[in-house]
Amino acid sequence: MANALSGQKAGEVTATPNPFEFHVYGPRHLSSPSWWDLLRSSWKDPNYRRMVIACFIQGVYLLELDRQDKRDERTGLAPQWWRHFMYRLSQTLVDERDGSIYGAVLEWDRRALLAGYAPFRPAGAPAAVVALRGTLLSGATFRRDVVDDLRFLAWDSLKGSVRFAGALAALRSAARRHGAGSVCVGGHSLGAGFALQVGKALAKEGVLVECHVFNPPSVSLATSLRGFAETAGEVWGRVRSWLPYVGSAPAAAAAAAATPAAADAKEVTLEGAGTAKWLPHLYINTNDYICCYYTDAAAGTATVTARGGGGGGGGSGSSKAAGGDGGMGKPGLARMLTVSKGPTSFLDAHGLQQWWADDVELQVALNHSKLIDRQLRSLYAAQPASPQVSL
């Protein structure tokens, strides 16, 4: 028995690290910003950007768990997940109904940067990030989380939620303070649904912020009914085009307008809109049935391989997709990364950890997504021409 404690001082207790500590659960090869980033910023690497924002969202999950377990700032697990990247907690987004934390505003920490002998923020690093967590199946917050899950499932919208209003106000405030080009919003699962919808709401106001959504929900009753109605309309148009024509020339023109070709010509799509004003970055695992419907393409889908992990400091892990855009997609199309080699079981496929894992392999889907088209159609619909009055 005495030999079992050999090499350990008398009275010394070995603390078992928490499995969610950054150095245990987090990425292995992501460096902290330093003076080298002033010459070659890691934030220009899309892999590094994806992994860091995923870490920020993990920090928000842990903020709520720290609150439930009564851990303070000194003993909490959450601060490790942003301090490593020279960010600080500026604001917590709290649901006043139950006191739960569902989001946070993280800002670039100038004091920490100066301590590392770097006088200013590296190029590409956001001044502020609004991070939103998904559903937690523990504690009192479970009820509020599930209510919002059911809200999305029923209506394909989160606008009626208290959390939507809070997230939108925080994002709008950050954009006013730092400028829209220096702010981004990110979320996972339910939080991805909020991030997508508050980003779209600001885009309607002309404020375009960068948006990163991980495993966003794609299944809802409203979407299913809408898709069924569109499919039924296409089928009816084809049936009418097959029927022998009997009637006048105006009736023939009306029948021709009901054909799918005419309907496709009238439908506004992101591809037809040219360079879109605002498009999110989506991260999808097709083995996750909650988000997999984002990969349904309205047109053909082309994919190119992108290196997944290893997006370490200095941009050494940068992956260049077709067209040299760093795997960020092409103008007018949703920027979507899908897992080609990674978790396959549902719980792992829906998890956040895969998006900072070193061994995951991703594909850049240069795809005209049917679901994104439907969700963002109101942003790119052609505005009706104002009537001109001749004098």
Coordinates of C-alpha atoms in Angstrom, one line a residue:
M1 CA 0.0 0.0 0.0
A2 CA 2.9 2.3 0.9
N3 CA 4.4 1.6 -2.5
A4 CA 1.3 2.8 -4.3
L5 CA 2.1 6.3 -3.2
S6 CA 5.8 6.3 -4.0
G7 CA 7.1 9.6 -5.4
Q8 CA 4.2 11.5 -3.8
K9 CA 4.8 13.8 -0.8
A10 CA 3.0 13.0 2.4
G11 CA -0.4 14.7 2.6
E12 CA -0.3 15.7 -1.1
V13 CA -3.6 15.1 -2.9
T14 CA -3.6 14.5 -6.7
A15 CA -6.5 16.4 -8.2
T16 CA -8.2 14.7 -11.1
P17 CA -8.7 17.1 -14.0
N18 CA -12.2 17.9 -15.0
P19 CA -12.9 16.2 -18.4
F20 CA -14.1 19.5 -19.8
E21 CA -11.0 21.5 -19.0
F22 CA -9.5 23.1 -22.1
H23 CA -6.2 21.2 -22.1
V24 CA -8.1 17.9 -21.7
Y25 CA -11.2 18.3 -24.0
G26 CA -10.1 21.1 -26.3
P27 CA -8.0 21.2 -29.5
R28 CA -4.5 19.9 -29.3
H29 CA -2.6 22.1 -31.7
L30 CA -4.2 25.6 -31.7
S31 CA -1.7 28.2 -30.6
S32 CA -2.4 31.4 -28.7
P33 CA -2.0 34.6 -30.7
S34 CA 1.5 36.1 -30.4
W35 CA 3.7 38.7 -32.2
W36 CA 4.0 36.2 -35.1
D37 CA 0.4 36.7 -35.8
L38 CA 1.1 40.4 -36.7
L39 CA 3.1 39.1 -39.7
R40 CA 0.9 36.1 -40.6
S41 CA -2.4 36.0 -38.9
S42 CA -3.8 32.6 -38.0
W43 CA -7.3 34.1 -38.2
K44 CA -7.0 34.2 -42.0
D45 CA -7.0 30.4 -42.0
P46 CA -10.6 29.2 -42.3
N47 CA -9.8 26.0 -40.3
Y48 CA -8.4 28.0 -37.4
R49 CA -11.4 30.4 -37.5
R50 CA -13.8 27.5 -37.4
M51 CA -12.1 25.7 -34.6
V52 CA -11.8 28.9 -32.4
I53 CA -15.4 29.9 -32.8
A54 CA -16.4 26.3 -31.9
C55 CA -14.3 26.7 -28.8
F56 CA -16.1 29.9 -27.9
I57 CA -19.5 28.2 -28.1
Q58 CA -18.2 25.4 -25.9
G59 CA -17.3 28.0 -23.4
V60 CA -20.9 29.2 -23.3
Y61 CA -22.1 25.7 -22.6
L62 CA -19.6 25.6 -19.7
L63 CA -20.7 29.1 -18.5
E64 CA -24.1 27.6 -17.8
L65 CA -22.7 24.5 -16.2
D66 CA -20.4 26.6 -14.0
R67 CA -23.5 28.5 -12.9
Q68 CA -25.3 25.3 -12.1
D69 CA -22.4 23.9 -10.1
K70 CA -21.7 27.3 -8.4
R71 CA -18.2 27.7 -9.8
D72 CA -16.9 31.3 -9.8
E73 CA -14.6 33.0 -12.3
R74 CA -11.5 31.7 -10.5
T75 CA -12.6 28.0 -10.4
G76 CA -14.9 28.0 -13.5
L77 CA -14.1 25.9 -16.6
A78 CA -15.5 28.4 -19.2
P79 CA -12.9 31.1 -19.1
Q80 CA -10.2 28.7 -20.3
W81 CA -12.0 28.4 -23.6
W82 CA -11.6 32.0 -24.7
R83 CA -8.6 33.3 -22.7
H84 CA -6.3 30.9 -24.6
F85 CA -7.2 33.0 -27.7
M86 CA -6.8 36.4 -26.0
Y87 CA -10.5 37.1 -25.6
R88 CA -12.4 38.2 -22.5
L89 CA -16.0 37.9 -21.4
S90 CA -17.8 41.2 -22.1
Q91 CA -21.5 40.2 -21.5
T92 CA -23.5 37.2 -20.6
L93 CA -26.9 36.6 -22.2
V94 CA -29.2 35.5 -19.4
D95 CA -32.8 34.2 -19.7
E96 CA -34.4 36.1 -16.8
R97 CA -37.2 33.5 -16.5
D98 CA -34.9 30.9 -15.0
G99 CA -31.5 32.7 -14.7
S100 CA -29.8 30.4 -17.2
I101 CA -27.0 31.6 -19.5
Y102 CA -27.7 30.9 -23.2
G103 CA -25.1 33.1 -24.8
A104 CA -22.1 35.4 -24.3
V105 CA -20.4 38.4 -26.0
L106 CA -16.6 37.9 -26.2
E107 CA -14.3 40.8 -27.0
W108 CA -10.7 40.9 -28.0
D109 CA -8.6 41.4 -24.8
R110 CA -6.0 44.1 -25.5
R111 CA -4.4 43.8 -22.1
A112 CA -3.7 40.1 -22.7
L113 CA -2.4 40.9 -26.1
L114 CA 0.1 43.5 -24.8
A115 CA 1.3 40.9 -22.2
G116 CA 2.3 38.8 -25.2
Y117 CA 4.2 41.7 -26.7
A118 CA 1.8 42.1 -29.6
P119 CA 0.6 45.8 -29.9
F120 CA -2.7 45.3 -31.9
R121 CA -5.2 42.7 -33.0
P122 CA -4.1 40.4 -35.8
A123 CA -5.7 40.8 -39.2
G124 CA -8.9 38.9 -39.5
A125 CA -9.5 38.4 -35.8
P126 CA -13.0 39.7 -34.9
A127 CA -13.3 42.4 -32.3
A128 CA -16.3 40.7 -30.8
V129 CA -18.0 37.3 -31.1
V130 CA -21.6 36.6 -30.0
A131 CA -21.6 32.9 -29.1
L132 CA -24.9 30.9 -28.5
R133 CA -25.2 27.5 -27.0
G134 CA -27.7 24.7 -27.9
T135 CA -29.9 22.5 -25.7
L136 CA -28.6 21.3 -22.3
L137 CA -30.2 18.2 -21.0
S138 CA -29.5 19.0 -17.4
G139 CA -30.6 21.5 -14.8
A140 CA -33.5 23.9 -14.7
T141 CA -32.6 25.3 -18.2
F142 CA -33.8 22.1 -19.8
R143 CA -37.4 23.2 -19.8
R144 CA -36.7 26.6 -21.5
D145 CA -34.4 24.9 -24.1
V146 CA -36.9 22.3 -25.0
V147 CA -39.7 25.0 -25.4
D148 CA -37.5 26.7 -28.0
D149 CA -36.7 23.4 -29.7
L150 CA -40.5 22.8 -30.0
R151 CA -41.0 26.3 -31.2
F152 CA -38.6 25.8 -34.1
L153 CA -40.1 22.3 -34.8
A154 CA -43.6 23.7 -35.1
W155 CA -43.0 27.1 -36.8
D156 CA -39.5 27.0 -38.3
S157 CA -38.8 30.2 -36.5
L158 CA -37.5 31.4 -33.1
K159 CA -38.7 35.0 -33.3
G160 CA -41.2 34.6 -30.5
S161 CA -38.5 33.5 -28.0
V162 CA -37.2 35.8 -25.3
R163 CA -33.7 34.5 -26.2
F164 CA -34.1 35.7 -29.8
A165 CA -34.7 39.3 -28.6
G166 CA -31.7 39.1 -26.3
A167 CA -29.4 37.7 -28.9
L168 CA -30.5 40.2 -31.5
A169 CA -30.0 43.1 -29.1
A170 CA -26.5 41.9 -28.1
L171 CA -25.5 41.4 -31.8
R172 CA -26.8 44.8 -32.8
S173 CA -25.0 46.5 -29.9
A174 CA -21.7 44.8 -30.8
A175 CA -22.0 45.8 -34.5
R176 CA -22.7 49.4 -33.5
R177 CA -19.7 49.5 -31.1
H178 CA -17.1 47.7 -33.3
G179 CA -18.5 47.9 -36.8
A180 CA -20.3 45.0 -38.6
G181 CA -17.2 43.9 -40.4
S182 CA -15.4 43.2 -37.0
V183 CA -18.2 41.2 -35.4
C184 CA -19.4 37.6 -35.9
V185 CA -22.1 35.4 -34.4
G186 CA -21.8 31.7 -34.0
G187 CA -24.0 29.0 -32.5
H188 CA -24.4 25.2 -32.2
S189 CA -27.6 23.2 -32.5
L190 CA -30.5 25.3 -31.1
G191 CA -28.0 28.2 -30.7
A192 CA -27.1 27.8 -34.5
G193 CA -30.8 28.3 -35.2
F194 CA -30.8 31.5 -33.2
A195 CA -27.5 32.7 -34.8
L196 CA -28.9 32.1 -38.3
Q197 CA -32.1 34.0 -37.6
V198 CA -30.6 37.0 -35.7
G199 CA -28.0 37.3 -38.4
K200 CA -30.7 37.3 -41.1
A201 CA -32.7 39.9 -39.0
L202 CA -29.7 42.2 -39.0
A203 CA -29.1 41.6 -42.7
K204 CA -32.6 42.9 -43.4
E205 CA -31.6 46.1 -41.6
G206 CA -28.5 46.4 -43.8
V207 CA -26.1 45.3 -41.1
L208 CA -24.1 42.3 -42.4
V209 CA -22.2 40.3 -39.8
E210 CA -20.2 37.1 -40.3
C211 CA -22.2 34.1 -39.2
H212 CA -21.0 30.5 -38.3
V213 CA -23.6 27.9 -37.5
F214 CA -22.7 24.3 -36.4
N215 CA -25.3 21.5 -36.7
P216 CA -28.2 24.0 -37.3
P217 CA -31.7 22.4 -37.0
S218 CA -33.2 21.7 -40.3
V219 CA -36.3 19.7 -39.4
S220 CA -39.6 21.4 -38.7
L221 CA -43.2 20.8 -39.4
A222 CA -43.6 24.2 -41.2
T223 CA -40.7 23.4 -43.5
S224 CA -42.1 19.9 -44.3
L225 CA -45.5 21.4 -45.1
R226 CA -44.0 24.1 -47.2
G227 CA -41.9 21.6 -49.1
F228 CA -44.9 19.4 -49.7
A229 CA -46.9 22.3 -51.1
E230 CA -44.0 23.3 -53.4
T231 CA -43.7 19.7 -54.6
A232 CA -47.5 19.4 -55.2
G233 CA -47.4 22.6 -57.2
E234 CA -44.6 21.3 -59.4
V235 CA -46.5 18.0 -60.0
W236 CA -49.7 19.9 -60.8
G237 CA -47.8 22.1 -63.3
R238 CA -46.4 19.1 -65.1
V239 CA -49.8 17.4 -65.2
R240 CA -51.4 20.5 -66.7
S241 CA -48.6 20.6 -69.3
W242 CA -49.3 17.0 -70.4
L243 CA -53.1 17.6 -70.8
P244 CA -54.1 18.3 -74.5
Y245 CA -54.7 22.0 -75.0
V246 CA -58.2 23.2 -75.8
G247 CA -58.9 26.9 -75.6
S248 CA -57.9 30.4 -76.6
A249 CA -54.4 31.9 -76.9
P250 CA -54.7 33.6 -73.5
A251 CA -55.5 30.3 -71.9
A252 CA -52.5 28.7 -73.6
A253 CA -50.2 31.4 -72.2
A254 CA -51.6 30.8 -68.7
A255 CA -51.0 27.1 -69.0
A256 CA -47.4 27.8 -70.2
A257 CA -46.8 30.0 -67.2
A258 CA -47.8 27.2 -64.9
T259 CA -45.1 24.9 -66.2
P260 CA -42.1 24.2 -64.0
A261 CA -39.8 26.0 -66.4
A262 CA -41.7 29.2 -66.0
A263 CA -42.0 28.7 -62.2
D264 CA -38.2 28.2 -62.0
A265 CA -37.7 31.4 -64.0
K266 CA -39.7 33.4 -61.5
E267 CA -38.3 31.8 -58.3
V268 CA -35.7 33.8 -56.6
T269 CA -32.6 31.8 -55.7
L270 CA -29.3 32.7 -54.1
E271 CA -27.5 31.5 -57.3
G272 CA -29.7 33.7 -59.5
A273 CA -29.1 36.6 -57.2
G274 CA -25.4 36.8 -58.2
T275 CA -23.1 37.9 -55.3
A276 CA -25.4 37.6 -52.3
K277 CA -25.4 40.3 -49.7
W278 CA -25.3 38.0 -46.6
L279 CA -24.6 34.3 -46.5
P280 CA -23.8 32.1 -43.4
H281 CA -21.0 29.6 -42.9
L282 CA -22.6 26.2 -42.3
Y283 CA -21.0 23.1 -40.7
I284 CA -22.9 20.0 -41.3
N285 CA -22.5 16.3 -40.5
T286 CA -24.8 14.3 -42.7
N287 CA -25.0 11.5 -40.1
D288 CA -26.8 14.1 -37.8
Y289 CA -30.5 13.9 -38.8
I290 CA -31.2 17.2 -37.1
C291 CA -29.1 19.2 -39.6
C292 CA -28.6 16.9 -42.6
Y293 CA -31.4 18.4 -44.7
Y294 CA -29.2 21.5 -45.4
T295 CA -27.3 19.4 -47.9
D296 CA -30.3 18.9 -50.1
A297 CA -29.4 20.7 -53.3
A298 CA -31.7 22.6 -55.5
A299 CA -29.2 22.1 -58.3
G300 CA -26.1 19.9 -58.7
T301 CA -23.6 19.7 -55.9
A302 CA -19.9 19.7 -56.3
T303 CA -17.5 19.0 -53.4
V304 CA -13.8 19.4 -53.0
T305 CA -11.7 18.0 -50.1
A306 CA -10.5 20.3 -47.4
R307 CA -8.1 19.5 -44.6
G308 CA -10.0 19.4 -41.3
G309 CA -7.8 19.7 -38.3
G310 CA -4.4 21.1 -37.6
G311 CA -5.3 24.7 -38.3
G312 CA -2.7 25.9 -35.9
G313 CA -0.9 29.2 -35.5
G314 CA 0.5 31.0 -38.4
G315 CA -2.0 29.7 -40.8
S316 CA 0.0 26.5 -41.5
G317 CA -3.2 24.4 -41.6
S318 CA -4.8 26.5 -44.3
S319 CA -6.8 24.5 -46.9
K320 CA -7.3 25.9 -50.4
A321 CA -10.5 24.8 -52.1
A322 CA -11.3 25.2 -55.7
G323 CA -10.9 28.7 -56.8
G324 CA -8.4 29.5 -54.1
D325 CA -11.0 30.8 -51.7
G326 CA -9.7 28.9 -48.6
G327 CA -12.7 26.6 -48.5
M328 CA -15.1 29.4 -47.9
G329 CA -17.4 28.7 -50.9
K330 CA -18.0 31.0 -53.9
P331 CA -20.1 34.2 -54.2
G332 CA -23.8 33.6 -54.3
L333 CA -23.7 30.2 -52.7
A334 CA -23.9 29.1 -49.1
R335 CA -20.5 28.3 -47.6
M336 CA -21.1 24.8 -46.3
L337 CA -18.6 22.4 -44.9
T338 CA -19.6 18.7 -44.5
V339 CA -17.9 15.9 -42.7
S340 CA -16.5 13.3 -45.1
K341 CA -14.6 11.4 -42.4
G342 CA -15.6 11.7 -38.8
P343 CA -18.2 10.8 -36.2
T344 CA -21.0 8.5 -37.5
S345 CA -23.2 7.8 -34.5
F346 CA -25.9 10.4 -34.0
L347 CA -24.7 11.8 -30.6
D348 CA -21.2 12.3 -31.9
A349 CA -22.3 13.6 -35.3
H350 CA -24.4 16.2 -33.5
G351 CA -21.6 17.1 -31.1
L352 CA -19.5 20.3 -31.1
Q353 CA -16.2 18.6 -30.4
Q354 CA -15.9 17.3 -34.0
W355 CA -15.4 20.8 -35.3
W356 CA -12.1 21.3 -33.5
A357 CA -10.9 17.7 -33.8
D358 CA -7.6 17.1 -35.5
D359 CA -8.6 14.0 -37.3
V360 CA -11.8 15.1 -39.0
E361 CA -11.9 15.4 -42.8
L362 CA -14.2 18.0 -44.3
Q363 CA -15.6 18.7 -47.8
V364 CA -16.5 22.1 -49.1
A365 CA -20.0 21.8 -50.6
L366 CA -20.3 24.3 -53.4
N367 CA -24.0 23.7 -53.4
H368 CA -27.1 25.6 -54.2
S369 CA -28.9 24.5 -51.0
K370 CA -32.7 24.3 -51.2
L371 CA -33.2 25.0 -47.5
I372 CA -30.9 28.0 -47.5
D373 CA -32.7 29.3 -50.6
R374 CA -36.0 29.0 -48.8
Q375 CA -34.7 30.6 -45.5
L376 CA -33.0 33.6 -47.1
R377 CA -35.3 34.1 -50.1
S378 CA -36.8 37.3 -48.5
L379 CA -33.3 38.9 -48.5
Y380 CA -32.7 38.5 -52.2
A381 CA -36.2 38.8 -53.7
A382 CA -36.3 41.4 -56.3
Q383 CA -37.9 44.5 -55.0
P384 CA -41.0 45.6 -57.0
A385 CA -40.4 48.6 -59.2
S386 CA -41.9 51.8 -57.9
P387 CA -44.5 53.1 -60.4
Q388 CA -43.3 56.1 -62.4
V389 CA -45.7 59.0 -62.7
S390 CA -45.4 60.9 -66.0
L391 CA -45.9 64.6 -65.8

